[in-house]
Amino acid sequence: MQWTHFPWYWVGTEHFAWALFLAVAAPGLLAFIFGFFAFRSRIKGVYFSIITQALTYAAMLLFFRNETGFGGNNGLTDFKVLLGFPMGTAGMTVSLFVASSLTLVLMFLFSRWLVRSKFGRVLTAVRDAESRVMFCGYNPLWFKLGVWTISAMMCGIAGALYAPQVGIINPSEMSTSNSIEIAIWTAIGGRGTLIGPIVGAVLVNVAKSWLTVAMPQVWLYVLGGLFIVVTLYAPYGIVGLLKQWRARRG
């Protein structure tokens, strides 16, 4: 198909720079709009989780429709060229792996800087005692909205790197199970840390790659069992256990 056959919102996406901008800006804009109304209404906790999951599910159903212009059930496939280089070659595979690794390091460093900044310290205070932050003259809305939007933009970058490596992206990637799996990464790796979700993601995906081939029918049971065990016996995850072990030795 020619680019002229696509809906109007695809205009310009044949240019790499514009496509990359949209991959970051589109999720950021959607997150800002949703977050503004959600945080302004003081929605939090389990209610916030339910609403976000419901909206994600609704978006998945919407993108399954062919008339949305995103490929319907098949999604977007047949990625052949990136920056003039053919996809599927060993060189491109290595290049995408290196790009993903560098992006991970940069995002980690950015997140660490953000947490240690004044903005991050206020966010920590909002998490621990939101009412006291308000008494100090800060409006928690803008801090929560800011980090919510930034996280969505970071997810957009991750998605832009993910799609060309797997060769397909379809609406099923927005399923509730994927959202839960990401939460399990954090629980297993360690809540309240930056390195914890990375550790959890690596371990869970290594196990997933092996079990979905060897015993595909038991993978979800194993994942759920891991989450229950970690929640009951290691609430701070692997990183928390390592910190406790180091503290006992020290």
Tab-separated table of C-alpha atoms in Angstrom:
chain	number	residue	atom	x	y	z
A	1	MET	CA	0.000	0.000	0.000
A	2	GLN	CA	1.020	3.586	-0.599
A	3	TRP	CA	1.065	6.114	2.220
A	4	THR	CA	-1.731	7.985	0.430
A	5	HIS	CA	-4.043	5.032	1.134
A	6	PHE	CA	-3.777	5.488	4.896
A	7	PRO	CA	-6.019	7.739	7.050
A	8	TRP	CA	-5.061	11.388	7.516
A	9	TYR	CA	-3.382	10.816	10.886
A	10	TRP	CA	-0.738	8.666	9.186
A	11	VAL	CA	0.460	11.619	7.101
A	12	GLY	CA	4.192	12.161	7.559
A	13	THR	CA	4.860	8.940	9.416
A	14	GLU	CA	6.993	7.670	6.539
A	15	HIS	CA	9.617	10.090	7.890
A	16	PHE	CA	11.548	8.576	10.793
A	17	ALA	CA	11.874	11.770	12.849
A	18	TRP	CA	8.138	12.506	12.729
A	19	ALA	CA	7.216	8.897	13.494
A	20	LEU	CA	9.577	8.912	16.484
A	21	PHE	CA	8.089	12.189	17.701
A	22	LEU	CA	4.573	10.754	17.494
A	23	ALA	CA	5.664	7.602	19.337
A	24	VAL	CA	6.589	9.822	22.282
A	25	ALA	CA	4.058	12.644	21.979
A	26	ALA	CA	0.889	10.616	21.346
A	27	PRO	CA	1.010	8.509	24.548
A	28	GLY	CA	2.165	11.565	26.482
A	29	LEU	CA	-0.819	13.604	25.285
A	30	LEU	CA	-3.297	10.818	26.021
A	31	ALA	CA	-1.810	10.331	29.487
A	32	PHE	CA	-1.968	14.065	30.187
A	33	ILE	CA	-5.641	14.305	29.216
A	34	PHE	CA	-6.688	11.244	31.212
A	35	GLY	CA	-4.444	12.067	34.158
A	36	PHE	CA	-5.690	15.634	34.431
A	37	PHE	CA	-9.285	14.574	34.957
A	38	ALA	CA	-8.395	11.541	37.088
A	39	PHE	CA	-6.028	13.321	39.471
A	40	ARG	CA	-8.212	16.417	39.566
A	41	SER	CA	-11.073	14.208	40.754
A	42	ARG	CA	-8.814	12.775	43.483
A	43	ILE	CA	-9.165	9.253	42.103
A	44	LYS	CA	-6.522	7.017	43.645
A	45	GLY	CA	-5.690	3.527	44.787
A	46	VAL	CA	-7.668	0.577	43.509
A	47	TYR	CA	-10.211	2.838	41.781
A	48	PHE	CA	-7.474	4.428	39.690
A	49	SER	CA	-6.195	0.969	38.736
A	50	ILE	CA	-9.668	-0.194	37.720
A	51	ILE	CA	-10.286	2.873	35.553
A	52	THR	CA	-6.932	2.618	33.778
A	53	GLN	CA	-7.465	-1.081	33.072
A	54	ALA	CA	-10.984	-0.403	31.795
A	55	LEU	CA	-9.771	2.343	29.462
A	56	THR	CA	-6.944	0.154	28.196
A	57	TYR	CA	-9.396	-2.643	27.482
A	58	ALA	CA	-11.710	-0.228	25.677
A	59	ALA	CA	-8.792	1.009	23.575
A	60	MET	CA	-7.879	-2.581	22.709
A	61	LEU	CA	-11.420	-3.246	21.473
A	62	LEU	CA	-11.348	-0.016	19.468
A	63	PHE	CA	-8.080	-0.882	17.741
A	64	PHE	CA	-9.415	-4.322	16.842
A	65	ARG	CA	-11.803	-2.567	14.455
A	66	ASN	CA	-10.462	-2.350	10.899
A	67	GLU	CA	-11.850	1.134	10.278
A	68	THR	CA	-9.499	2.673	12.849
A	69	GLY	CA	-6.681	2.396	10.314
A	70	PHE	CA	-4.298	0.408	12.511
A	71	GLY	CA	-4.669	-2.998	10.874
A	72	GLY	CA	-7.495	-4.341	13.002
A	73	ASN	CA	-6.921	-7.806	14.426
A	74	ASN	CA	-3.682	-8.259	12.466
A	75	GLY	CA	-2.206	-4.991	13.666
A	76	LEU	CA	0.870	-3.554	11.980
A	77	THR	CA	3.245	-6.029	10.378
A	78	ASP	CA	5.741	-6.413	7.560
A	79	PHE	CA	8.392	-4.021	8.828
A	80	LYS	CA	11.013	-4.237	6.078
A	81	VAL	CA	13.232	-1.156	6.250
A	82	LEU	CA	14.467	1.083	9.056
A	83	LEU	CA	16.501	4.183	8.191
A	84	GLY	CA	17.235	2.648	4.799
A	85	PHE	CA	18.551	-0.630	6.240
A	86	PRO	CA	16.722	-3.945	5.746
A	87	MET	CA	15.052	-5.507	8.766
A	88	GLY	CA	15.694	-9.086	9.811
A	89	THR	CA	19.434	-9.086	9.181
A	90	ALA	CA	21.935	-9.989	11.888
A	91	GLY	CA	23.374	-6.485	11.804
A	92	MET	CA	19.970	-4.869	12.320
A	93	THR	CA	19.161	-7.274	15.151
A	94	VAL	CA	22.366	-6.332	16.958
A	95	SER	CA	21.778	-2.638	16.280
A	96	LEU	CA	18.290	-2.749	17.769
A	97	PHE	CA	19.578	-4.667	20.792
A	98	VAL	CA	22.292	-2.071	21.366
A	99	ALA	CA	19.794	0.765	20.891
A	100	SER	CA	17.425	-0.844	23.402
A	101	SER	CA	20.223	-1.361	25.938
A	102	LEU	CA	21.453	2.221	25.611
A	103	THR	CA	17.909	3.523	25.924
A	104	LEU	CA	17.412	1.459	29.080
A	105	VAL	CA	20.567	2.913	30.625
A	106	LEU	CA	19.598	6.467	29.666
A	107	MET	CA	16.079	6.054	31.032
A	108	PHE	CA	17.466	4.622	34.264
A	109	LEU	CA	19.864	7.549	34.681
A	110	PHE	CA	17.110	10.033	33.867
A	111	SER	CA	14.777	8.391	36.385
A	112	ARG	CA	17.463	8.449	39.070
A	113	TRP	CA	18.095	12.136	38.404
A	114	LEU	CA	14.359	12.839	38.511
A	115	VAL	CA	13.902	11.023	41.823
A	116	ARG	CA	16.781	12.951	43.407
A	117	SER	CA	15.594	16.324	42.108
A	118	LYS	CA	13.231	18.659	43.963
A	119	PHE	CA	10.418	17.367	41.770
A	120	GLY	CA	11.196	13.807	42.809
A	121	ARG	CA	11.411	14.658	46.499
A	122	VAL	CA	7.992	16.289	46.358
A	123	LEU	CA	6.658	13.203	44.564
A	124	THR	CA	7.980	11.010	47.363
A	125	ALA	CA	6.266	13.274	49.873
A	126	VAL	CA	3.021	13.071	47.889
A	127	ARG	CA	3.245	9.287	47.997
A	128	ASP	CA	3.833	9.211	51.746
A	129	ALA	CA	1.631	12.085	52.956
A	130	GLU	CA	-0.300	13.923	50.256
A	131	SER	CA	-2.321	16.050	52.677
A	132	ARG	CA	0.836	17.386	54.333
A	133	VAL	CA	2.241	18.338	50.940
A	134	MET	CA	-0.900	20.377	50.302
A	135	PHE	CA	-0.495	22.111	53.665
A	136	CYS	CA	3.042	23.075	52.594
A	137	GLY	CA	1.652	24.946	49.591
A	138	TYR	CA	2.231	22.401	46.820
A	139	ASN	CA	-0.473	21.193	44.465
A	140	PRO	CA	-0.066	17.404	44.157
A	141	LEU	CA	-2.077	17.412	40.920
A	142	TRP	CA	0.734	18.789	38.787
A	143	PHE	CA	3.393	16.554	40.289
A	144	LYS	CA	1.341	13.393	39.799
A	145	LEU	CA	0.281	14.521	36.343
A	146	GLY	CA	3.882	15.298	35.415
A	147	VAL	CA	5.316	11.919	36.372
A	148	TRP	CA	2.291	10.131	34.869
A	149	THR	CA	2.863	11.876	31.529
A	150	ILE	CA	6.612	11.259	31.611
A	151	SER	CA	6.069	7.553	32.283
A	152	ALA	CA	3.697	7.320	29.303
A	153	MET	CA	6.280	8.957	27.047
A	154	MET	CA	8.912	6.501	28.241
A	155	CYS	CA	6.529	3.648	27.445
A	156	GLY	CA	6.130	5.115	23.962
A	157	ILE	CA	9.886	4.949	23.433
A	158	ALA	CA	9.895	1.334	24.635
A	159	GLY	CA	7.095	0.482	22.221
A	160	ALA	CA	8.931	2.111	19.320
A	161	LEU	CA	11.904	-0.166	20.036
A	162	TYR	CA	9.776	-3.254	20.681
A	163	ALA	CA	7.698	-3.316	17.484
A	164	PRO	CA	10.512	-3.571	14.897
A	165	GLN	CA	12.265	-6.291	16.908
A	166	VAL	CA	9.271	-8.625	17.087
A	167	GLY	CA	8.055	-7.623	13.618
A	168	ILE	CA	4.430	-7.126	14.600
A	169	ILE	CA	2.325	-4.991	16.903
A	170	ASN	CA	-1.382	-5.660	17.357
A	171	PRO	CA	-4.153	-4.661	19.791
A	172	SER	CA	-3.641	-7.755	21.953
A	173	GLU	CA	-0.518	-6.056	23.338
A	174	MET	CA	-2.930	-3.807	25.272
A	175	SER	CA	-4.505	-6.747	27.063
A	176	THR	CA	-5.006	-6.701	30.819
A	177	SER	CA	-2.638	-9.646	31.268
A	178	ASN	CA	0.271	-7.595	29.924
A	179	SER	CA	-0.471	-4.777	32.368
A	180	ILE	CA	-0.594	-7.243	35.242
A	181	GLU	CA	2.651	-8.855	34.090
A	182	ILE	CA	4.429	-5.487	34.225
A	183	ALA	CA	3.152	-4.972	37.772
A	184	ILE	CA	4.542	-8.406	38.649
A	185	TRP	CA	7.956	-7.374	37.283
A	186	THR	CA	7.979	-4.585	39.846
A	187	ALA	CA	6.709	-6.778	42.675
A	188	ILE	CA	9.309	-9.486	42.060
A	189	GLY	CA	12.188	-7.099	41.433
A	190	GLY	CA	11.419	-4.701	44.243
A	191	ARG	CA	8.920	-1.928	44.850
A	192	GLY	CA	10.165	1.555	45.592
A	193	THR	CA	13.430	1.054	43.682
A	194	LEU	CA	14.596	1.876	40.179
A	195	ILE	CA	16.666	-1.250	39.608
A	196	GLY	CA	13.965	-3.593	40.938
A	197	PRO	CA	11.626	-3.484	37.917
A	198	ILE	CA	14.598	-4.096	35.608
A	199	VAL	CA	15.659	-7.159	37.614
A	200	GLY	CA	12.080	-8.409	37.708
A	201	ALA	CA	11.571	-7.875	33.973
A	202	VAL	CA	14.709	-9.833	33.101
A	203	LEU	CA	13.928	-12.757	35.407
A	204	VAL	CA	10.245	-12.998	34.487
A	205	ASN	CA	10.888	-12.810	30.750
A	206	VAL	CA	13.660	-15.412	30.906
A	207	ALA	CA	11.250	-17.729	32.719
A	208	LYS	CA	8.484	-16.848	30.260
A	209	SER	CA	10.665	-17.612	27.237
A	210	TRP	CA	11.470	-21.059	28.605
A	211	LEU	CA	8.109	-22.042	30.101
A	212	THR	CA	5.944	-20.884	27.185
A	213	VAL	CA	7.885	-23.336	25.014
A	214	ALA	CA	8.361	-26.198	27.469
A	215	MET	CA	5.029	-25.984	29.334
A	216	PRO	CA	2.871	-23.222	27.831
A	217	GLN	CA	-0.248	-24.287	29.716
A	218	VAL	CA	1.277	-23.632	33.160
A	219	TRP	CA	2.940	-20.264	32.553
A	220	LEU	CA	0.103	-18.095	33.877
A	221	TYR	CA	-0.204	-20.294	36.975
A	222	VAL	CA	3.517	-19.949	37.636
A	223	LEU	CA	3.318	-16.187	37.158
A	224	GLY	CA	0.388	-15.886	39.545
A	225	GLY	CA	2.094	-18.133	42.074
A	226	LEU	CA	5.257	-16.045	41.955
A	227	PHE	CA	3.259	-12.905	42.600
A	228	ILE	CA	1.497	-14.442	45.609
A	229	VAL	CA	4.733	-15.794	47.106
A	230	VAL	CA	6.575	-12.505	46.664
A	231	THR	CA	3.678	-10.490	48.093
A	232	LEU	CA	3.428	-12.696	51.192
A	233	TYR	CA	7.069	-13.465	51.939
A	234	ALA	CA	9.127	-10.801	50.139
A	235	PRO	CA	7.015	-7.622	49.879
A	236	TYR	CA	10.064	-5.602	48.817
A	237	GLY	CA	11.096	-8.096	46.163
A	238	ILE	CA	14.512	-9.432	45.298
A	239	VAL	CA	16.219	-6.074	45.746
A	240	GLY	CA	14.651	-5.774	49.197
A	241	LEU	CA	15.915	-9.234	50.166
A	242	LEU	CA	19.421	-8.307	49.020
A	243	LYS	CA	19.304	-5.107	51.079
A	244	GLN	CA	18.201	-7.051	54.157
A	245	TRP	CA	20.972	-9.593	53.617
A	246	ARG	CA	23.591	-6.852	53.291
A	247	ALA	CA	22.256	-5.119	56.410
A	248	ARG	CA	22.544	-8.332	58.443
A	249	ARG	CA	26.089	-8.896	57.220
A	250	GLY	CA	27.045	-5.283	57.889
